[in-house]
Structure formats: structure tokens, C-alpha cells
PDB file of C-alpha atoms in Angstrom:
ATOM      1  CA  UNK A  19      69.039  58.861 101.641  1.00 54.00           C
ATOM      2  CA  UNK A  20      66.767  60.506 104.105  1.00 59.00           C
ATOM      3  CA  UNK A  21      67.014  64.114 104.944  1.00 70.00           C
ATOM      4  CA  UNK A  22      65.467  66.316 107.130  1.00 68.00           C
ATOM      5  CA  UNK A  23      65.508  70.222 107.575  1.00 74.00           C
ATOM      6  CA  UNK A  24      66.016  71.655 110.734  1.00 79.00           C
ATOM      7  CA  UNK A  25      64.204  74.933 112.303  1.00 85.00           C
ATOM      8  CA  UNK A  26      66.365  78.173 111.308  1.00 91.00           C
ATOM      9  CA  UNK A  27      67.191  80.487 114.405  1.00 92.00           C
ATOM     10  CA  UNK A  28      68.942  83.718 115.149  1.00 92.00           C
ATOM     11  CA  UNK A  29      69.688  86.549 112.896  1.00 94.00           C
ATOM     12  CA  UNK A  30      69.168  86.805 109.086  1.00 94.00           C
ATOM     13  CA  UNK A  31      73.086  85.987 108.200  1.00 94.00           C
ATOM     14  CA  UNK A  32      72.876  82.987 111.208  1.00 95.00           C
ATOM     15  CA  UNK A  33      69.675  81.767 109.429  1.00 95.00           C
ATOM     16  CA  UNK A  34      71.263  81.709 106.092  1.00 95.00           C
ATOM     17  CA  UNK A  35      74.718  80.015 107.133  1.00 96.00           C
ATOM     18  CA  UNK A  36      72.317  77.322 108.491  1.00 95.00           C
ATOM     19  CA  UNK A  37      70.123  76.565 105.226  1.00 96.00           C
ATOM     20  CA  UNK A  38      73.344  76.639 103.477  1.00 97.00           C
ATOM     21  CA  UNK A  39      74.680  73.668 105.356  1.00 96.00           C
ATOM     22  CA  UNK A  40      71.361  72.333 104.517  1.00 96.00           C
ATOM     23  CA  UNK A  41      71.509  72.854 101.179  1.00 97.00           C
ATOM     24  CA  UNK A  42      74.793  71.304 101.149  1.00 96.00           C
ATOM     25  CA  UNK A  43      74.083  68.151 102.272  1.00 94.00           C
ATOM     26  CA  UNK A  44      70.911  67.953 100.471  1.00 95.00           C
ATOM     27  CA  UNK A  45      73.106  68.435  97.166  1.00 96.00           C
ATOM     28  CA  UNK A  46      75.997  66.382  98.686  1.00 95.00           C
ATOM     29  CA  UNK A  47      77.028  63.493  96.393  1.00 95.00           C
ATOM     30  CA  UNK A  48      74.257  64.112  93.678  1.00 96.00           C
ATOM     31  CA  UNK A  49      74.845  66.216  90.262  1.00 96.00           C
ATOM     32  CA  UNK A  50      71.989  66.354  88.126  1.00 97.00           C
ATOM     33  CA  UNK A  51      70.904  69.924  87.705  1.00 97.00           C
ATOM     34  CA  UNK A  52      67.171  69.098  88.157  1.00 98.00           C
ATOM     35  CA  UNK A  53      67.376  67.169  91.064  1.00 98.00           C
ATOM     36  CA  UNK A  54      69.448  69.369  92.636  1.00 98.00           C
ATOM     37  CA  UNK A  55      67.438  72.514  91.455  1.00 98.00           C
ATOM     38  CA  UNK A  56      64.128  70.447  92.569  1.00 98.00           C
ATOM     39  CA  UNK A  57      65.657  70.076  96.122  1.00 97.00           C
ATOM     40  CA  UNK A  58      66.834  73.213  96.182  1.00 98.00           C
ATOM     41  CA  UNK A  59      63.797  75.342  95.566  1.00 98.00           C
ATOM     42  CA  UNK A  60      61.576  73.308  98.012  1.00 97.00           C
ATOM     43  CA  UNK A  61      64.005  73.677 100.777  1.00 97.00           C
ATOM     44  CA  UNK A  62      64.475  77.249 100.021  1.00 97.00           C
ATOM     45  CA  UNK A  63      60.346  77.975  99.690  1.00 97.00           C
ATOM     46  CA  UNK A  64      59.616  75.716 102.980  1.00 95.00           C
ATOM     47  CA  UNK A  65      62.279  77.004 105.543  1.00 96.00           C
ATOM     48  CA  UNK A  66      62.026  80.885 104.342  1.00 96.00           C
ATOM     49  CA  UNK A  67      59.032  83.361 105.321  1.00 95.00           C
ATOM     50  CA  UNK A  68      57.404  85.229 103.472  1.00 97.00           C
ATOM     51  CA  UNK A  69      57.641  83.710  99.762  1.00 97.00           C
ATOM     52  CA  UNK A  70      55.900  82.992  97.167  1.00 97.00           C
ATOM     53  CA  UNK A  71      57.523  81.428  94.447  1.00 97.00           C
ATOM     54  CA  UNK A  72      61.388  79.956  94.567  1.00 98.00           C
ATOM     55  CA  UNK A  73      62.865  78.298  91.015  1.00 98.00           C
ATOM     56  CA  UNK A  74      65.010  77.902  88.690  1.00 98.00           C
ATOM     57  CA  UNK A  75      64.815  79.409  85.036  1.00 98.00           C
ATOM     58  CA  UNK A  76      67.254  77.532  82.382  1.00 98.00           C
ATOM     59  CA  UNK A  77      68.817  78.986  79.465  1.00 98.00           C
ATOM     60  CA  UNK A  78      68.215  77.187  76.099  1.00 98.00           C
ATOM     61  CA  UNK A  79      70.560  79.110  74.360  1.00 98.00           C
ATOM     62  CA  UNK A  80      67.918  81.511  73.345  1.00 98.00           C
ATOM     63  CA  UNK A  81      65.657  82.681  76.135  1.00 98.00           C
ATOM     64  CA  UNK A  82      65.510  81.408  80.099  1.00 98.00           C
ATOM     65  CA  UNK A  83      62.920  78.069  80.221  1.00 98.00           C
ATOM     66  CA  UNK A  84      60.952  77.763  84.044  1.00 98.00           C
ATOM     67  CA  UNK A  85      62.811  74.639  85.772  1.00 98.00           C
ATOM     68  CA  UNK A  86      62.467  73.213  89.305  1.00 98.00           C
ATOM     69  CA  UNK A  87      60.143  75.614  91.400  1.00 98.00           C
ATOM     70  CA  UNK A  88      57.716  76.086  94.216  1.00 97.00           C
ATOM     71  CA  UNK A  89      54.988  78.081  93.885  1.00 96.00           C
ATOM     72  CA  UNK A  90      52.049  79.033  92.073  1.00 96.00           C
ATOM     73  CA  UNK A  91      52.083  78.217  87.951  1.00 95.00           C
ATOM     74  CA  UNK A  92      55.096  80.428  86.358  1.00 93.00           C
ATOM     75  CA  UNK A  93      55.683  82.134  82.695  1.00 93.00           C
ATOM     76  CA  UNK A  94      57.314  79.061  80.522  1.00 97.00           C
ATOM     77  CA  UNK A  95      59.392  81.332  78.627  1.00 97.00           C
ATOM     78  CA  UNK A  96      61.592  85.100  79.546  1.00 97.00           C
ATOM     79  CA  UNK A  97      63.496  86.516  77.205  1.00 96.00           C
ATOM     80  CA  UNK A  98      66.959  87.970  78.176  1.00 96.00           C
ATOM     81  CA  UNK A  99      65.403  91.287  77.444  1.00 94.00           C
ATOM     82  CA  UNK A 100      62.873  91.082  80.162  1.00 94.00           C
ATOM     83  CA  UNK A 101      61.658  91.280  83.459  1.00 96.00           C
ATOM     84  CA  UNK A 102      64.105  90.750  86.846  1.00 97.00           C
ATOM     85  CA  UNK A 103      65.170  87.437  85.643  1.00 97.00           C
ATOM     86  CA  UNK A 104      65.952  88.998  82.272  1.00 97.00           C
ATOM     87  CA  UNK A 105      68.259  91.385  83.448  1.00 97.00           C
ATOM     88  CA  UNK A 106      69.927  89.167  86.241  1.00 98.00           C
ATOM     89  CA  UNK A 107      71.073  87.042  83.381  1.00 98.00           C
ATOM     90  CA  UNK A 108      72.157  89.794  81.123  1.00 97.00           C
ATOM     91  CA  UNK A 109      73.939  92.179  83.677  1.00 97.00           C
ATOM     92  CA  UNK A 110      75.551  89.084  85.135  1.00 97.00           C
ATOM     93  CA  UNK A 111      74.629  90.317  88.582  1.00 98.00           C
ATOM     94  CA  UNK A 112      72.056  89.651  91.633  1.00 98.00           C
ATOM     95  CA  UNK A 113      69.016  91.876  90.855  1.00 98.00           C
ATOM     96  CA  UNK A 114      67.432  92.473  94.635  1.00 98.00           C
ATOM     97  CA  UNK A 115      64.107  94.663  93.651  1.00 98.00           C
ATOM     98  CA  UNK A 116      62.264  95.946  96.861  1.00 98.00           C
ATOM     99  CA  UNK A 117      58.962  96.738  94.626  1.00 97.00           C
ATOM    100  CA  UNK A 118      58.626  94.716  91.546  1.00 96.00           C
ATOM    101  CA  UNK A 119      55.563  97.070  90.221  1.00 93.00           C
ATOM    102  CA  UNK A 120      58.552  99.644  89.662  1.00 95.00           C
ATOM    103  CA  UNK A 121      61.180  97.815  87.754  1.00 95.00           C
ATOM    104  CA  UNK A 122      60.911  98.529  84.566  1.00 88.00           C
ATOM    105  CA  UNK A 123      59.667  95.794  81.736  1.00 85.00           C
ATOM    106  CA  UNK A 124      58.702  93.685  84.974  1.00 85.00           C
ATOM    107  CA  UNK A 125      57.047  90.491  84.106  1.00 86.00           C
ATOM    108  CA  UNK A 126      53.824  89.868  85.871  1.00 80.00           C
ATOM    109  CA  UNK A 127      53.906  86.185  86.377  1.00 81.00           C
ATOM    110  CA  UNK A 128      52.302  85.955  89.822  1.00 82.00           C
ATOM    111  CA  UNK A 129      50.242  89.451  90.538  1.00 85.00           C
ATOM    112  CA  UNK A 130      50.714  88.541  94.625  1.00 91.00           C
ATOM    113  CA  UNK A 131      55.015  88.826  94.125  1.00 95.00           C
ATOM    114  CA  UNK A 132      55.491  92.607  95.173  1.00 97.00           C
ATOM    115  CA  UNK A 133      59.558  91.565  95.845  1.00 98.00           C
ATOM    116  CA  UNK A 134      61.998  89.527  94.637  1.00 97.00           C
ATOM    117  CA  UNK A 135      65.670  88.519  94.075  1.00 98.00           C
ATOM    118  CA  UNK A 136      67.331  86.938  91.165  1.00 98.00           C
ATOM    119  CA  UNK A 137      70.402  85.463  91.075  1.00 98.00           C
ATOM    120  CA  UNK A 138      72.551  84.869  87.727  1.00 98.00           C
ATOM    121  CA  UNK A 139      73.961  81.266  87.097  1.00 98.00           C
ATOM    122  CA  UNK A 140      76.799  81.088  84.962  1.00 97.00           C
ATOM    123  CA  UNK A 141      79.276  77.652  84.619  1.00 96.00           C
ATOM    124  CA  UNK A 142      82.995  77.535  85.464  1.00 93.00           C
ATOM    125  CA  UNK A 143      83.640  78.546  81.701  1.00 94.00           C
ATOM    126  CA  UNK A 144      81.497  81.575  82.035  1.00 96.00           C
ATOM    127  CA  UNK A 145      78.159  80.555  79.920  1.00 97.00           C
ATOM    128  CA  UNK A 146      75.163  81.472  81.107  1.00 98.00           C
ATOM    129  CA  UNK A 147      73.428  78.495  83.003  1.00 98.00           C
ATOM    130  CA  UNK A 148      69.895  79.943  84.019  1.00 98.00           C
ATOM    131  CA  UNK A 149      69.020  82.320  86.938  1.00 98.00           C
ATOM    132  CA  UNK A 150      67.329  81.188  90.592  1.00 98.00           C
ATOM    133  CA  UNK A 151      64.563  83.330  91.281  1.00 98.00           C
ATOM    134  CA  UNK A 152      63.003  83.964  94.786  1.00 98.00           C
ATOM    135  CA  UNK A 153      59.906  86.023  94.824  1.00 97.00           C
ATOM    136  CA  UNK A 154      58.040  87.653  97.934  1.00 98.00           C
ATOM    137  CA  UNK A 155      54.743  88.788  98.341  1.00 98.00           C
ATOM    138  CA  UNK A 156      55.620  91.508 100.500  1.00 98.00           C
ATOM    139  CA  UNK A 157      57.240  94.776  99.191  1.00 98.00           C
ATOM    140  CA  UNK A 158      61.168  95.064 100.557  1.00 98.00           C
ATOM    141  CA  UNK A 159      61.131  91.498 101.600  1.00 98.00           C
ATOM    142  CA  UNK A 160      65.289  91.160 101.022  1.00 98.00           C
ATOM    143  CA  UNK A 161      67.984  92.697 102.482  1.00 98.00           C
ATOM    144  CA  UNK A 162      71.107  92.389 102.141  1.00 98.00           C
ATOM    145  CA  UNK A 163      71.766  89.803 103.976  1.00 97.00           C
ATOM    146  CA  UNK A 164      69.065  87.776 102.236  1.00 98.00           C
ATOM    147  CA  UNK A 165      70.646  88.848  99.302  1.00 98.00           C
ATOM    148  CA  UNK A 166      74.234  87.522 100.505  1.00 98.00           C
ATOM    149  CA  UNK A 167      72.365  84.167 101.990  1.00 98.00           C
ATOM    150  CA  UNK A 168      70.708  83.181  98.750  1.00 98.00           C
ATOM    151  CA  UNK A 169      73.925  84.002  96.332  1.00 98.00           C
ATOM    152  CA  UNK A 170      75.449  81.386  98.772  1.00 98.00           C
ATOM    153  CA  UNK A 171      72.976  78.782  98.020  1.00 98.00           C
ATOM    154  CA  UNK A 172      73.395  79.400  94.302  1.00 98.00           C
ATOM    155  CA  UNK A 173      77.014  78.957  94.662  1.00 98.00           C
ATOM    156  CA  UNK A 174      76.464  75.677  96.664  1.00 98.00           C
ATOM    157  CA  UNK A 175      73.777  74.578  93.622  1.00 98.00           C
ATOM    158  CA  UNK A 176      76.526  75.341  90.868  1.00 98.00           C
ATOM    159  CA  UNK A 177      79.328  73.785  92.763  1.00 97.00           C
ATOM    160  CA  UNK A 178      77.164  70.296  92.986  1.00 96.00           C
ATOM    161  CA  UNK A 179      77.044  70.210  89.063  1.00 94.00           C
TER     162      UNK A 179
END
């Protein structure tokens, strides 16, 4: 299959309805997790400004395991009690954090990520899959909107499984 991205344009919420048709037919027909999260992540760090790191983090039944990213090297290993991904996957809800320095129990895993948004993955019967995590190096990189955009694409990921 060949696929090719196409230039985003307009406003933030335009910009995001268009990588989410994207992302859709990059995920259309296939269902492994990695290839899908592989896919995902690249399209997501190549057709975004302003990021730094864009991945997946899988939960092995104990803590959340790096998957599928772009980016510089990442921590291997988060435990449900720490950092943004930590408490994405624990509070069961998008964690948007305009100045990662200031969360507290942040985990350090690029010094250059100074924003970032993480967004919970949990299967049709509820258990916890793993988190996507989009990182910025600029402080109050996300809005809303962003926010909104990327919850979409984690939808579209967990509806291709």
C-alpha cells in the first residue's frame, strides 16, 4: 500500500480533522497494535509543529513499557505512580500540562520537552491498554483544540485494533 500525507491548512480544529482522515486511512484495514502505533506516531511527529517526542507507552500489567515513538531515546519503564503518563493512565483522563517543570513527580525523560499531552488508552472492556504521549519543546504548546485533535487520533488508533 502506498500512502502519502498531505500538507495540513487552516485552523487548529481544521488541521486536526485533516490528520485524522490521515490517520484513518493509514490504520485502515491493518490491526496490529505496533504497526499501527508505529504509523501513528511518525505521522503525528512529521505533520505537527513544534514536537519533540510522539509514542506510545504499553501497559504490561504492571507499569507502562515505551512502544512505537518518534523522537529522541525515551525512559523504558513509568510506573502508574509517575510522571504525566503515570497519571493519564491512572486518572483515566487526557493530562494537557502547559509546563512540565511544574507537574508534580514529572519524569525528565527528554530535558528539551517543556509541554506535553497524554492521552489514556483503555480497550472496549475497560483495561488499561497504554497511554499516547505527545511532548513539545515549547511551554503551552496545546490547546484545547490540540487536546480535542489528538484524543481523536487515539480513538481512531483503538478503533483499528
Amino acid at each position: 500500500m502506498s500512502f502519502s500525507t498531505i500538507a495540513l491548512t487552516g485552523s487548529v480544529p481544521e488541521r486536526h480533522a485533516q490528520l485524522l482522515e490521515q490517520a484513518r486511512a493509514l490504520l485502515h484495514g491493518e490491526h496490529d497494535r505496533i504497526a499501527n502505533a508505529a504509523n501513528l506516531a511518525s505521522l503525528v511527529y512529521h505533520a505537527l509543529p513544534d514536537l519533540n517526542w510522539v509514542g506510545f507507552y504499553f501497559f504490561d500489567g504492571i507499569e507502562l513499557v515505551v512502544g512505537p515513538f518518534q523522537g529522541m531515546p525515551a525512559c523504558v519503564r513509568i510506573p502508574l505512580t509517575k510522571g504525566v503518563c503515570g497519571a493519564a493512565a491512572t486518572t483515566r483522563q487526557t493530562q494537557r500540562v502547559d509546563d512540565v517543570d511544574a507537574f508534580p513527580g514529572h519524569i525528565a525523560c527528554d530535558s528539551a520537552s517543556k509541554s506535553e499531552v497524554v492521552v489514556p488508552l483503555f480497550g472496549v472492556d475497560g483495561e488499561l491498554i497504554g497511554v499516547f504521549d505527545i511532548d513539545s519543546p515549547l511551554l503551552s504548546r496545546f490547546s484545547v483544540e490540540d487536546q480535542e485533535g489528538l484524543e481523536n487520533i487515539a480513538t481512531a488508533y483503538l478503533e483499528s485494533l
